[in-house]
Structures are given as C-alpha cells and as structure tokens.
Amino acid sequence: MGFQGDREEDEEGVMAADFFWSYTDEPHASRRRQILSQYPQIRKLFGPDPFAFLKVSLAVLLQLWTATYVCNASWLKILAVSYFFGSFLNHNLFLAIHELSHNLAFSTPTYNRWLGIFANLPIGVPMSVTFQKYHLEHHRFQGVDGIDMDIPTLAEAHTVTNAITKSIWVILQLFFYALRPIFIKPKPPGMWEFTNLIIQLSLNTYMVYFYGWKSLGYLILSTFVGGGMHPMAGHFISEHYIFNAGQETYSYYGPLNLMTWNVGYHNEHHDFPRIPGCRLYKVREIASEYYESMKSYRSWSQVIYMYIMDRTVGPFSRMKRKLSSKKDH
C-alpha cells in the first residue's frame, strides 16, 4: 500500500498523534484502468441519470411544502419533524448536489449547475456551486495535504480526542466541512456563487415573508440535524476514515442507499465518478472480485458509534499524501 503513520500506540488503545501518510498515488485511478481493461462494457454505464431531475424536483417540492405546513407549529414539533422527516429530505438533496457536481443529471454542465441551485433551495444555505469546486478536488487530489478539504485540520485532530469531543464534532461536522476551506484553502467567489447566493436569499426571504421564521427555521434545522448525529450522516465518516489499516475508501451496502443516491457505493464511485449512483451497483456486480474483498459497512449508525467509542479512531484516522509531481500543474 505504501502508507505510514504514527500507529504504534493503537494496540494499547491510545489515539494516534498523526495522520496515516501514503507515498503512493490514490488507489482509484489505477483500479479504474485495471477494471476497464478487463471489463470494457462498464463504459456503457457512463452518463446521466435520466430520472435525476424528477427525483430532485419531488424532494424540493415536498420539503418546501412541509416547511409551509409547519409554519404555526411549536418549535418542539418543528424540531421533531426536522429530525425524523425533513433531515432525510435535505440530506437527500445534499447528496443530489453531490451527484450534480459530477454532471450526472444532464450532459450539459450548465444545466447540472442550475439544477444544483434548485436542489439547494430547501437546504437554506447557499452551497451547491462552492461544493462542486472543492469536491472535484477531493476526487482528483484525494488525501493530498492542503488540497483535499475533506480531511480534518490539525486543530480538529488535536482537539477531538475523546468520546465527548468526538460526539460534539459529529453533531457539528457540517460546520467543520463548511468552515474548513475558508481557513485552509479559500477560493474567490465568481458569478455562479453570487447567483447561488441571490436565489437562495430570495427563497429564504419569501419563506419568512409569507410563512414566518418557523418555516425557514424548519429548513435550516433539517439541514443541521441531518448532517450531525443522524444515521444518514454516517457516510461522512464511513467513506474515508480508516478503521482498517491499508484501506482508505470504504463502501456501505445498507438500505439507506435508497435515499442517498447510492453514495454508499463509495469505492465504486471514486473508481468511476462518471457513473451515476443509480448504476453503481452494476459496477460491483460486473467487477465483483475487486470489491468483495474490501472492508465495507452495513450500518452508518454503527459507524458513528464506532467512531465515537473507539479510542484509537479520530480525526487523525485519515490517509494523507504529498502532491505528486505529475499532478502538480
């Protein structure tokens, strides 16, 4: 594998003091070439999901209608509806934006960007355009120090060191994901970011003016609780946190894939980012020998529990590497 990290104390149940460090390129590009040479028919799976627009539209309209429906409810009821219903819809839309960042709804990138801004509406915070910029770098430069903003900062790693701080980190992980790029690798906003912002603020203003603050509060709460201590948010940890030395990407093959655009097929997704979630299961069926030997998960809730309770696992449990010279251009 070509990795190295300060893991000598793991056997005694002590959290590591450094990331895993790899001296090889990320594993997905080479595996993609191997699989395509052996199974060229996988190329037929490339291309947009023909039902993406319909799925996004249904989720957006249902969530916005729900926001208007709870406008006169108590805050306790709004919190309950947010956690047990709205969180699933908003997390679904967050992962729709992930799908759209790879241009998997339309062949024309601009159409995907507009649909991403539309999918962003119930989330309450403009993020779809900015997310695409950083997420594509996460694929191209997986684990690269200073570029892959999916990896926790040293400040996070040195602070989040026990079950209590890890629980707080899990609850607030959306804030860490949002603020990390601002401090580590800020990018100047362009016209698309301003368009995303203006349209989002217009929707928020409309909701408050016609239905009150509780409707907007419901949308924001649905985003916040759905990205924290919530079953669907387990994918943030399961995808790349190392519970088994030597493997840096993990798939999940549980029922929540049905609600999350099959993002659980994460090894398959990184191997073939041009294949939409609705067809990723076929990659595993065709090239099963490449995936069945890998460690995977069946429960995202269990992943969250393991992350919090395992004293040897924390923000340092990520693979990092230096920028390869052949990518430095």
mmCIF file of C-alpha atoms in Angstrom:
data_model
loop_
_atom_site.group_PDB
_atom_site.id
_atom_site.type_symbol
_atom_site.label_atom_id
_atom_site.label_comp_id
_atom_site.label_asym_id
_atom_site.label_seq_id
_atom_site.Cartn_x
_atom_site.Cartn_y
_atom_site.Cartn_z
ATOM 1 C CA MET A 1 0.000 0.000 0.000
ATOM 2 C CA GLY A 2 2.882 2.355 0.723
ATOM 3 C CA PHE A 3 1.425 4.064 3.766
ATOM 4 C CA GLN A 4 2.926 5.055 7.074
ATOM 5 C CA GLY A 5 1.571 6.703 10.202
ATOM 6 C CA ASP A 6 2.205 7.003 13.908
ATOM 7 C CA ARG A 7 0.154 3.982 14.884
ATOM 8 C CA GLU A 8 2.437 2.242 17.341
ATOM 9 C CA GLU A 9 0.183 3.022 20.302
ATOM 10 C CA ASP A 10 -3.031 1.724 18.745
ATOM 11 C CA GLU A 11 -2.510 -1.697 20.309
ATOM 12 C CA GLU A 12 -2.720 -0.105 23.749
ATOM 13 C CA GLY A 13 -5.915 1.747 22.884
ATOM 14 C CA VAL A 14 -4.338 5.184 22.540
ATOM 15 C CA MET A 15 -5.306 7.564 19.740
ATOM 16 C CA ALA A 16 -2.586 8.271 17.202
ATOM 17 C CA ALA A 17 -0.728 11.576 17.046
ATOM 18 C CA ASP A 18 -0.501 11.869 13.266
ATOM 19 C CA PHE A 19 -2.345 11.007 10.082
ATOM 20 C CA PHE A 20 -1.590 7.936 8.017
ATOM 21 C CA TRP A 21 0.851 9.024 5.306
ATOM 22 C CA SER A 22 0.916 7.390 1.892
ATOM 23 C CA TYR A 23 3.817 7.529 -0.547
ATOM 24 C CA THR A 24 1.802 6.246 -3.486
ATOM 25 C CA ASP A 25 -0.958 7.829 -5.563
ATOM 26 C CA GLU A 26 -4.574 7.385 -4.527
ATOM 27 C CA PRO A 27 -5.784 3.891 -5.474
ATOM 28 C CA HIS A 28 -8.809 4.665 -7.618
ATOM 29 C CA ALA A 29 -7.279 5.792 -10.917
ATOM 30 C CA SER A 30 -5.140 2.680 -11.250
ATOM 31 C CA ARG A 31 -8.021 0.398 -10.271
ATOM 32 C CA ARG A 32 -10.247 2.142 -12.814
ATOM 33 C CA ARG A 33 -7.748 1.368 -15.567
ATOM 34 C CA GLN A 34 -7.491 -2.260 -14.471
ATOM 35 C CA ILE A 35 -11.248 -2.753 -14.348
ATOM 36 C CA LEU A 36 -11.873 -1.073 -17.694
ATOM 37 C CA SER A 37 -9.199 -3.165 -19.378
ATOM 38 C CA GLN A 38 -10.868 -6.296 -18.056
ATOM 39 C CA TYR A 39 -14.499 -5.175 -18.312
ATOM 40 C CA PRO A 40 -14.790 -2.549 -21.084
ATOM 41 C CA GLN A 41 -18.598 -2.897 -21.002
ATOM 42 C CA ILE A 42 -18.580 -0.771 -17.846
ATOM 43 C CA ARG A 43 -18.163 2.260 -20.101
ATOM 44 C CA LYS A 44 -21.793 1.746 -21.118
ATOM 45 C CA LEU A 45 -22.783 2.739 -17.587
ATOM 46 C CA PHE A 46 -21.303 6.216 -18.029
ATOM 47 C CA GLY A 47 -23.672 9.138 -18.482
ATOM 48 C CA PRO A 48 -26.526 10.997 -16.798
ATOM 49 C CA ASP A 49 -29.320 9.560 -14.672
ATOM 50 C CA PRO A 50 -32.479 10.182 -16.770
ATOM 51 C CA PHE A 51 -34.636 10.461 -13.638
ATOM 52 C CA ALA A 52 -32.395 12.850 -11.689
ATOM 53 C CA PHE A 53 -34.440 15.951 -12.486
ATOM 54 C CA LEU A 54 -37.659 14.248 -11.396
ATOM 55 C CA LYS A 55 -36.158 12.941 -8.159
ATOM 56 C CA VAL A 56 -34.698 16.338 -7.252
ATOM 57 C CA SER A 57 -37.934 18.147 -8.071
ATOM 58 C CA LEU A 58 -40.064 15.833 -5.938
ATOM 59 C CA ALA A 59 -37.759 16.202 -2.934
ATOM 60 C CA VAL A 60 -37.560 20.008 -3.266
ATOM 61 C CA LEU A 61 -41.314 20.489 -3.619
ATOM 62 C CA LEU A 62 -42.153 18.098 -0.782
ATOM 63 C CA GLN A 63 -39.715 19.769 1.584
ATOM 64 C CA LEU A 64 -40.852 23.297 0.732
ATOM 65 C CA TRP A 65 -44.496 22.258 1.184
ATOM 66 C CA THR A 66 -43.639 20.725 4.561
ATOM 67 C CA ALA A 67 -41.994 23.998 5.590
ATOM 68 C CA THR A 68 -45.211 25.884 4.879
ATOM 69 C CA TYR A 69 -47.260 23.228 6.693
ATOM 70 C CA VAL A 70 -45.356 23.601 9.993
ATOM 71 C CA CYS A 71 -45.375 27.413 9.974
ATOM 72 C CA ASN A 72 -47.680 27.567 13.019
ATOM 73 C CA ALA A 73 -46.339 24.534 14.872
ATOM 74 C CA SER A 74 -44.446 24.682 18.167
ATOM 75 C CA TRP A 75 -40.657 24.723 17.998
ATOM 76 C CA LEU A 76 -40.590 21.325 19.720
ATOM 77 C CA LYS A 77 -42.792 19.847 16.988
ATOM 78 C CA ILE A 78 -40.693 21.555 14.303
ATOM 79 C CA LEU A 79 -37.550 20.033 15.805
ATOM 80 C CA ALA A 80 -39.141 16.577 15.838
ATOM 81 C CA VAL A 81 -40.392 16.840 12.251
ATOM 82 C CA SER A 82 -36.983 18.177 11.196
ATOM 83 C CA TYR A 83 -35.118 15.229 12.690
ATOM 84 C CA PHE A 84 -37.442 12.388 11.748
ATOM 85 C CA PHE A 85 -38.595 13.648 8.340
ATOM 86 C CA GLY A 86 -37.042 16.831 6.975
ATOM 87 C CA SER A 87 -33.489 15.715 7.699
ATOM 88 C CA PHE A 88 -33.876 12.775 5.320
ATOM 89 C CA LEU A 89 -35.116 15.048 2.534
ATOM 90 C CA ASN A 90 -32.417 17.685 2.984
ATOM 91 C CA HIS A 91 -29.654 15.115 3.219
ATOM 92 C CA ASN A 92 -31.053 13.502 0.086
ATOM 93 C CA LEU A 93 -30.813 16.902 -1.620
ATOM 94 C CA PHE A 94 -27.276 17.437 -0.340
ATOM 95 C CA LEU A 95 -26.311 14.167 -1.986
ATOM 96 C CA ALA A 96 -28.223 15.148 -5.112
ATOM 97 C CA ILE A 97 -25.924 18.182 -5.241
ATOM 98 C CA HIS A 98 -23.015 15.771 -4.881
ATOM 99 C CA GLU A 99 -24.357 13.830 -7.871
ATOM 100 C CA LEU A 100 -24.836 17.041 -9.860
ATOM 101 C CA SER A 101 -21.280 18.180 -9.102
ATOM 102 C CA HIS A 102 -20.229 15.289 -11.369
ATOM 103 C CA ASN A 103 -22.682 16.420 -14.102
ATOM 104 C CA LEU A 104 -24.785 13.273 -13.744
ATOM 105 C CA ALA A 105 -28.239 14.715 -14.453
ATOM 106 C CA PHE A 106 -27.570 16.314 -17.841
ATOM 107 C CA SER A 107 -24.829 16.097 -20.436
ATOM 108 C CA THR A 108 -24.527 19.905 -20.378
ATOM 109 C CA PRO A 109 -22.645 21.079 -17.247
ATOM 110 C CA THR A 110 -24.580 24.351 -17.011
ATOM 111 C CA TYR A 111 -27.883 22.504 -16.691
ATOM 112 C CA ASN A 112 -26.468 20.477 -13.811
ATOM 113 C CA ARG A 113 -25.364 23.673 -12.109
ATOM 114 C CA TRP A 114 -28.839 25.205 -12.385
ATOM 115 C CA LEU A 115 -30.422 22.038 -11.046
ATOM 116 C CA GLY A 116 -27.933 22.092 -8.190
ATOM 117 C CA ILE A 117 -29.017 25.630 -7.273
ATOM 118 C CA PHE A 118 -32.634 24.440 -7.375
ATOM 119 C CA ALA A 119 -31.812 21.419 -5.172
ATOM 120 C CA ASN A 120 -30.088 23.814 -2.776
ATOM 121 C CA LEU A 121 -33.293 25.769 -2.020
ATOM 122 C CA PRO A 122 -34.637 23.707 0.934
ATOM 123 C CA ILE A 123 -31.156 23.439 2.448
ATOM 124 C CA GLY A 124 -31.361 27.120 3.350
ATOM 125 C CA VAL A 125 -27.659 27.905 2.956
ATOM 126 C CA PRO A 126 -26.114 28.512 -0.499
ATOM 127 C CA MET A 127 -23.520 25.799 -1.069
ATOM 128 C CA SER A 128 -24.066 23.884 -4.298
ATOM 129 C CA VAL A 129 -21.676 25.864 -6.519
ATOM 130 C CA THR A 130 -18.902 26.094 -3.935
ATOM 131 C CA PHE A 131 -19.287 22.421 -3.056
ATOM 132 C CA GLN A 132 -18.555 21.394 -6.635
ATOM 133 C CA LYS A 133 -15.241 23.276 -6.684
ATOM 134 C CA TYR A 134 -13.914 21.577 -3.587
ATOM 135 C CA HIS A 135 -15.465 18.177 -4.198
ATOM 136 C CA LEU A 136 -13.867 17.684 -7.607
ATOM 137 C CA GLU A 137 -10.506 18.430 -5.994
ATOM 138 C CA HIS A 138 -11.277 15.771 -3.380
ATOM 139 C CA HIS A 139 -11.522 13.258 -6.236
ATOM 140 C CA ARG A 140 -8.530 14.421 -8.222
ATOM 141 C CA PHE A 141 -6.289 15.004 -5.203
ATOM 142 C CA GLN A 142 -7.640 12.502 -2.688
ATOM 143 C CA GLY A 143 -5.760 12.858 0.575
ATOM 144 C CA VAL A 144 -3.319 15.463 -0.753
ATOM 145 C CA ASP A 145 -2.164 17.688 2.076
ATOM 146 C CA GLY A 146 -3.537 21.217 1.765
ATOM 147 C CA ILE A 147 -5.800 20.444 -1.212
ATOM 148 C CA ASP A 148 -8.308 17.791 -0.133
ATOM 149 C CA MET A 149 -10.623 19.753 2.166
ATOM 150 C CA ASP A 150 -12.424 16.568 3.195
ATOM 151 C CA ILE A 151 -9.592 15.895 5.651
ATOM 152 C CA PRO A 152 -9.775 17.410 9.164
ATOM 153 C CA THR A 153 -7.346 20.118 10.144
ATOM 154 C CA LEU A 154 -4.608 19.650 12.730
ATOM 155 C CA ALA A 155 -6.607 21.868 15.093
ATOM 156 C CA GLU A 156 -9.575 19.489 14.831
ATOM 157 C CA ALA A 157 -7.378 16.430 15.267
ATOM 158 C CA HIS A 158 -5.617 17.765 18.361
ATOM 159 C CA THR A 159 -8.904 18.913 19.949
ATOM 160 C CA VAL A 160 -11.186 15.973 19.158
ATOM 161 C CA THR A 161 -9.533 13.283 21.241
ATOM 162 C CA ASN A 162 -12.198 11.540 23.360
ATOM 163 C CA ALA A 163 -15.798 10.347 23.218
ATOM 164 C CA ILE A 164 -17.225 13.687 24.396
ATOM 165 C CA THR A 165 -15.333 15.868 21.928
ATOM 166 C CA LYS A 166 -15.931 13.347 19.136
ATOM 167 C CA SER A 167 -19.675 13.455 19.857
ATOM 168 C CA ILE A 168 -19.635 17.257 19.661
ATOM 169 C CA TRP A 169 -17.603 17.060 16.445
ATOM 170 C CA VAL A 170 -20.128 14.666 14.890
ATOM 171 C CA ILE A 171 -23.042 16.943 15.841
ATOM 172 C CA LEU A 172 -21.266 19.973 14.366
ATOM 173 C CA GLN A 173 -19.486 18.283 11.466
ATOM 174 C CA LEU A 174 -21.366 20.283 8.817
ATOM 175 C CA PHE A 175 -19.881 23.458 10.286
ATOM 176 C CA PHE A 176 -16.395 21.958 10.134
ATOM 177 C CA TYR A 177 -16.942 20.941 6.497
ATOM 178 C CA ALA A 178 -18.191 24.438 5.646
ATOM 179 C CA LEU A 179 -15.549 26.424 7.548
ATOM 180 C CA ARG A 180 -12.500 24.255 6.841
ATOM 181 C CA PRO A 181 -11.986 25.507 3.231
ATOM 182 C CA ILE A 182 -12.392 29.140 4.320
ATOM 183 C CA PHE A 183 -9.399 28.883 6.664
ATOM 184 C CA ILE A 184 -7.250 26.406 4.733
ATOM 185 C CA LYS A 185 -7.846 26.999 1.023
ATOM 186 C CA PRO A 186 -10.273 29.866 0.300
ATOM 187 C CA LYS A 187 -11.389 30.349 -3.279
ATOM 188 C CA PRO A 188 -12.623 33.692 -4.651
ATOM 189 C CA PRO A 189 -16.349 33.593 -5.453
ATOM 190 C CA GLY A 190 -17.488 34.007 -9.051
ATOM 191 C CA MET A 191 -20.755 34.804 -10.784
ATOM 192 C CA TRP A 192 -22.175 31.350 -10.138
ATOM 193 C CA GLU A 193 -21.580 31.703 -6.388
ATOM 194 C CA PHE A 194 -23.336 35.072 -6.392
ATOM 195 C CA THR A 195 -26.197 33.598 -8.411
ATOM 196 C CA ASN A 196 -26.494 30.759 -5.907
ATOM 197 C CA LEU A 197 -26.466 33.283 -3.055
ATOM 198 C CA ILE A 198 -29.057 35.636 -4.552
ATOM 199 C CA ILE A 199 -31.502 32.861 -5.448
ATOM 200 C CA GLN A 200 -31.123 31.259 -2.015
ATOM 201 C CA LEU A 201 -31.623 34.535 -0.167
ATOM 202 C CA SER A 202 -34.667 35.255 -2.329
ATOM 203 C CA LEU A 203 -36.246 31.926 -1.386
ATOM 204 C CA ASN A 204 -35.413 32.450 2.303
ATOM 205 C CA THR A 205 -36.932 35.940 2.226
ATOM 206 C CA TYR A 206 -40.050 34.603 0.511
ATOM 207 C CA MET A 207 -40.494 31.902 3.158
ATOM 208 C CA VAL A 208 -40.118 34.357 6.031
ATOM 209 C CA TYR A 209 -42.374 37.000 4.473
ATOM 210 C CA PHE A 210 -45.258 34.687 3.616
ATOM 211 C CA TYR A 211 -44.933 31.894 6.202
ATOM 212 C CA GLY A 212 -42.779 33.255 9.029
ATOM 213 C CA TRP A 213 -39.482 32.397 10.658
ATOM 214 C CA LYS A 214 -40.612 28.952 11.737
ATOM 215 C CA SER A 215 -40.835 27.746 8.152
ATOM 216 C CA LEU A 216 -37.289 28.877 7.438
ATOM 217 C CA GLY A 217 -36.207 27.524 10.793
ATOM 218 C CA TYR A 218 -37.595 24.123 9.853
ATOM 219 C CA LEU A 219 -35.480 24.070 6.677
ATOM 220 C CA ILE A 220 -32.292 25.113 8.483
ATOM 221 C CA LEU A 221 -32.890 22.612 11.284
ATOM 222 C CA SER A 222 -33.493 19.837 8.752
ATOM 223 C CA THR A 223 -30.083 20.557 7.265
ATOM 224 C CA PHE A 224 -28.287 20.849 10.599
ATOM 225 C CA VAL A 225 -29.690 17.753 12.334
ATOM 226 C CA GLY A 226 -29.481 15.701 9.135
ATOM 227 C CA GLY A 227 -25.755 16.379 8.929
ATOM 228 C CA GLY A 228 -24.957 15.651 12.559
ATOM 229 C CA MET A 229 -25.825 12.792 14.905
ATOM 230 C CA HIS A 230 -28.066 11.195 12.288
ATOM 231 C CA PRO A 231 -27.970 7.812 10.507
ATOM 232 C CA MET A 232 -27.609 9.342 7.054
ATOM 233 C CA ALA A 233 -24.671 11.487 8.177
ATOM 234 C CA GLY A 234 -22.700 8.347 8.957
ATOM 235 C CA HIS A 235 -21.460 8.359 5.374
ATOM 236 C CA PHE A 236 -19.252 11.382 6.142
ATOM 237 C CA ILE A 237 -17.227 9.114 8.433
ATOM 238 C CA SER A 238 -17.622 5.766 6.704
ATOM 239 C CA GLU A 239 -16.279 6.922 3.334
ATOM 240 C CA HIS A 240 -12.636 7.614 4.186
ATOM 241 C CA TYR A 241 -11.943 7.270 7.910
ATOM 242 C CA ILE A 242 -9.537 4.390 8.396
ATOM 243 C CA PHE A 243 -10.772 1.659 10.699
ATOM 244 C CA ASN A 244 -8.651 -0.968 8.916
ATOM 245 C CA ALA A 245 -5.064 -0.048 8.117
ATOM 246 C CA GLY A 246 -4.298 -0.281 4.415
ATOM 247 C CA GLN A 247 -7.698 0.765 3.049
ATOM 248 C CA GLU A 248 -8.575 4.440 2.648
ATOM 249 C CA THR A 249 -12.010 4.288 0.995
ATOM 250 C CA TYR A 250 -14.939 2.208 2.221
ATOM 251 C CA SER A 251 -18.321 1.327 0.765
ATOM 252 C CA TYR A 252 -21.632 0.907 2.556
ATOM 253 C CA TYR A 253 -24.156 -1.621 1.277
ATOM 254 C CA GLY A 254 -27.132 -0.931 3.544
ATOM 255 C CA PRO A 255 -30.743 0.164 2.924
ATOM 256 C CA LEU A 256 -30.114 3.907 3.259
ATOM 257 C CA ASN A 257 -28.502 3.856 -0.177
ATOM 258 C CA LEU A 258 -32.056 4.010 -1.500
ATOM 259 C CA MET A 259 -32.395 7.516 -0.028
ATOM 260 C CA THR A 260 -28.880 8.776 -0.683
ATOM 261 C CA TRP A 261 -28.276 8.360 -4.404
ATOM 262 C CA ASN A 262 -26.245 5.197 -3.649
ATOM 263 C CA VAL A 263 -23.424 7.290 -2.201
ATOM 264 C CA GLY A 264 -22.644 4.265 -0.042
ATOM 265 C CA TYR A 265 -21.079 2.612 -3.098
ATOM 266 C CA HIS A 266 -18.122 4.834 -2.408
ATOM 267 C CA ASN A 267 -15.247 2.768 -3.704
ATOM 268 C CA GLU A 268 -17.244 2.258 -6.872
ATOM 269 C CA HIS A 269 -17.990 5.993 -7.040
ATOM 270 C CA HIS A 270 -14.344 7.027 -6.686
ATOM 271 C CA ASP A 271 -13.335 4.418 -9.227
ATOM 272 C CA PHE A 272 -15.990 5.630 -11.683
ATOM 273 C CA PRO A 273 -17.198 9.172 -10.881
ATOM 274 C CA ARG A 274 -18.825 9.399 -14.337
ATOM 275 C CA ILE A 275 -21.328 6.673 -13.439
ATOM 276 C CA PRO A 276 -24.483 7.916 -11.672
ATOM 277 C CA GLY A 277 -25.481 6.469 -8.338
ATOM 278 C CA CYS A 278 -28.409 4.587 -9.819
ATOM 279 C CA ARG A 279 -25.998 2.381 -11.792
ATOM 280 C CA LEU A 280 -23.089 1.998 -9.366
ATOM 281 C CA TYR A 281 -24.386 -1.336 -8.074
ATOM 282 C CA LYS A 282 -23.787 -2.744 -11.559
ATOM 283 C CA VAL A 283 -20.080 -1.950 -11.261
ATOM 284 C CA ARG A 284 -19.901 -4.167 -8.190
ATOM 285 C CA GLU A 285 -21.858 -6.891 -9.957
ATOM 286 C CA ILE A 286 -19.607 -6.855 -13.037
ATOM 287 C CA ALA A 287 -16.247 -6.478 -11.281
ATOM 288 C CA SER A 288 -17.160 -8.192 -8.020
ATOM 289 C CA GLU A 289 -13.675 -9.598 -7.383
ATOM 290 C CA TYR A 290 -12.339 -6.057 -6.983
ATOM 291 C CA TYR A 291 -14.830 -5.075 -4.273
ATOM 292 C CA GLU A 292 -15.887 -8.160 -2.333
ATOM 293 C CA SER A 293 -12.511 -8.495 -0.613
ATOM 294 C CA MET A 294 -12.638 -4.908 0.690
ATOM 295 C CA LYS A 295 -13.917 -3.969 4.124
ATOM 296 C CA SER A 296 -17.379 -2.413 3.921
ATOM 297 C CA TYR A 297 -20.280 -1.414 6.162
ATOM 298 C CA ARG A 298 -23.952 -2.315 6.564
ATOM 299 C CA SER A 299 -24.892 0.360 9.104
ATOM 300 C CA TRP A 300 -23.981 4.044 9.146
ATOM 301 C CA SER A 301 -25.299 4.355 12.701
ATOM 302 C CA GLN A 302 -22.825 1.689 13.759
ATOM 303 C CA VAL A 303 -20.019 3.618 12.038
ATOM 304 C CA ILE A 304 -20.864 6.732 14.084
ATOM 305 C CA TYR A 305 -20.919 4.659 17.264
ATOM 306 C CA MET A 306 -17.567 3.044 16.475
ATOM 307 C CA TYR A 307 -16.005 6.410 15.640
ATOM 308 C CA ILE A 308 -17.099 7.886 18.954
ATOM 309 C CA MET A 309 -16.353 4.912 21.196
ATOM 310 C CA ASP A 310 -13.162 3.535 19.638
ATOM 311 C CA ARG A 311 -10.337 5.295 21.488
ATOM 312 C CA THR A 312 -7.886 4.685 18.640
ATOM 313 C CA VAL A 313 -10.044 6.360 15.964
ATOM 314 C CA GLY A 314 -10.456 10.086 15.451
ATOM 315 C CA PRO A 315 -9.753 12.928 13.016
ATOM 316 C CA PHE A 316 -6.196 11.632 12.583
ATOM 317 C CA SER A 317 -7.655 8.412 11.117
ATOM 318 C CA ARG A 318 -7.304 9.666 7.558
ATOM 319 C CA MET A 319 -4.830 8.982 4.773
ATOM 320 C CA LYS A 320 -2.744 11.915 3.600
ATOM 321 C CA ARG A 321 -0.138 12.231 0.855
ATOM 322 C CA LYS A 322 2.026 14.913 -0.672
ATOM 323 C CA LEU A 323 1.180 16.336 -4.081
ATOM 324 C CA SER A 324 2.515 14.102 -6.831
ATOM 325 C CA SER A 325 4.762 15.892 -9.322
ATOM 326 C CA LYS A 326 2.732 14.573 -12.245
ATOM 327 C CA LYS A 327 -0.373 16.247 -10.814
ATOM 328 C CA ASP A 328 1.357 19.496 -9.935
ATOM 329 C CA HIS A 329 0.450 21.526 -12.959
#
